[in-house]
């Protein structure tokens, strides 16, 4: 698929979806009607590709290509590292021994 969301088939350009720019799509067609192609891409429903028609108007809200769409982050390496560091710091505080009150309880005997 080219940068204009078009594919070439038998010397003709066919319009597809802008979300598939840069992807490899599967094509199915009826040999009796080669002007209509069925395109498929994993994770998307099959759709019909028609011959390219260059008009005077364009789509005002084109969708982003698949590789540019935001992905849900499973976790953040930075946040994971900060959580680990904070847990270590809390453990060190819990393990620390304080001698501040030792002298107050024992009086003059050291």
Coordinates of C-alpha atoms in Angstrom, one line a residue:
X1 CA 0.0 0.0 0.0
X2 CA 1.4 3.4 -0.9
X3 CA 1.5 6.6 1.1
X4 CA -1.8 7.7 -0.4
X5 CA -3.7 4.7 1.0
X6 CA -4.0 3.2 -2.5
X7 CA -3.1 -0.2 -4.0
X8 CA -2.3 -1.0 -7.6
X9 CA -4.1 -3.9 -9.2
X10 CA -3.9 -4.7 -12.9
X11 CA -2.5 -1.3 -13.7
X12 CA -5.3 0.6 -11.8
X13 CA -5.2 2.4 -8.5
X14 CA -7.8 1.5 -5.9
X15 CA -8.7 3.5 -2.8
X16 CA -8.5 1.8 0.6
X17 CA -8.5 3.0 4.2
X18 CA -5.9 5.6 5.4
X19 CA -5.5 3.6 8.6
X20 CA -3.7 0.9 6.5
X21 CA -1.0 3.1 5.0
X22 CA 2.2 1.1 5.0
X23 CA 0.5 -2.2 5.7
X24 CA 0.2 -5.3 3.5
X25 CA -3.4 -6.2 2.8
X26 CA -5.0 -9.3 1.3
X27 CA -7.1 -8.9 -1.9
X28 CA -10.0 -11.0 -3.2
X29 CA -11.9 -10.2 -6.4
X30 CA -14.4 -11.7 -8.8
X31 CA -12.7 -12.2 -12.2
X32 CA -16.0 -11.2 -13.8
X33 CA -16.0 -7.8 -12.0
X34 CA -12.4 -6.8 -11.5
X35 CA -13.4 -3.2 -10.7
X36 CA -14.4 -4.1 -7.1
X37 CA -11.8 -5.6 -4.7
X38 CA -12.4 -7.0 -1.3
X39 CA -9.5 -6.0 1.0
X40 CA -8.7 -7.7 4.3
X41 CA -6.3 -7.0 7.1
X42 CA -5.9 -8.9 10.4
X43 CA -7.9 -7.3 13.2
X44 CA -10.2 -5.4 10.8
X45 CA -13.4 -6.3 9.0
X46 CA -13.1 -6.8 5.3
X47 CA -14.0 -3.9 3.2
X48 CA -14.6 -3.0 -0.5
X49 CA -11.9 -1.0 -2.5
X50 CA -13.2 0.9 -5.4
X51 CA -11.2 2.5 -8.3
X52 CA -9.5 5.7 -7.4
X53 CA -11.5 8.8 -8.1
X54 CA -9.7 12.1 -7.7
X55 CA -12.2 14.8 -6.7
X56 CA -12.1 18.4 -5.6
X57 CA -12.8 17.7 -2.0
X58 CA -10.9 15.6 0.6
X59 CA -11.8 14.0 3.8
X60 CA -11.6 16.6 6.6
X61 CA -11.0 14.0 9.4
X62 CA -8.8 11.2 7.9
X63 CA -8.0 8.4 10.3
X64 CA -4.4 7.7 11.4
X65 CA -2.5 4.8 10.0
X66 CA -2.4 1.7 12.2
X67 CA 1.3 2.2 13.1
X68 CA 0.6 5.8 14.2
X69 CA -2.4 5.0 16.4
X70 CA -1.8 5.3 20.2
X71 CA -1.2 2.0 22.0
X72 CA -2.3 1.3 25.5
X73 CA 0.7 1.1 27.7
X74 CA 0.9 -2.0 29.8
X75 CA 3.2 -0.4 32.3
X76 CA 5.8 2.3 32.6
X77 CA 9.5 1.4 33.2
X78 CA 10.1 4.7 35.0
X79 CA 7.1 4.2 37.3
X80 CA 8.1 0.6 38.0
X81 CA 11.6 1.7 38.9
X82 CA 10.3 4.5 41.2
X83 CA 8.0 2.1 42.9
X84 CA 10.8 -0.4 43.5
X85 CA 13.1 2.4 44.8
X86 CA 10.3 3.7 47.2
X87 CA 9.7 0.1 48.5
X88 CA 13.4 -0.3 49.2
X89 CA 13.5 3.1 51.0
X90 CA 10.5 2.1 53.1
X91 CA 12.2 -1.2 54.0
X92 CA 15.4 0.6 55.0
X93 CA 13.4 2.9 57.3
X94 CA 11.6 0.0 58.9
X95 CA 14.9 -1.8 59.5
X96 CA 16.6 1.2 61.0
X97 CA 17.4 1.2 64.7
X98 CA 17.0 4.4 66.6
X99 CA 19.1 5.0 69.7
X100 CA 17.5 8.4 70.5
X101 CA 15.3 7.2 73.3
X102 CA 17.9 4.7 74.7
X103 CA 19.6 7.1 77.0
X104 CA 16.4 8.8 78.2
X105 CA 15.1 5.5 79.6
X106 CA 18.3 4.2 81.2
X107 CA 19.0 7.3 83.3
X108 CA 22.7 7.9 84.1
X109 CA 23.8 4.3 83.7
X110 CA 25.4 3.8 80.3

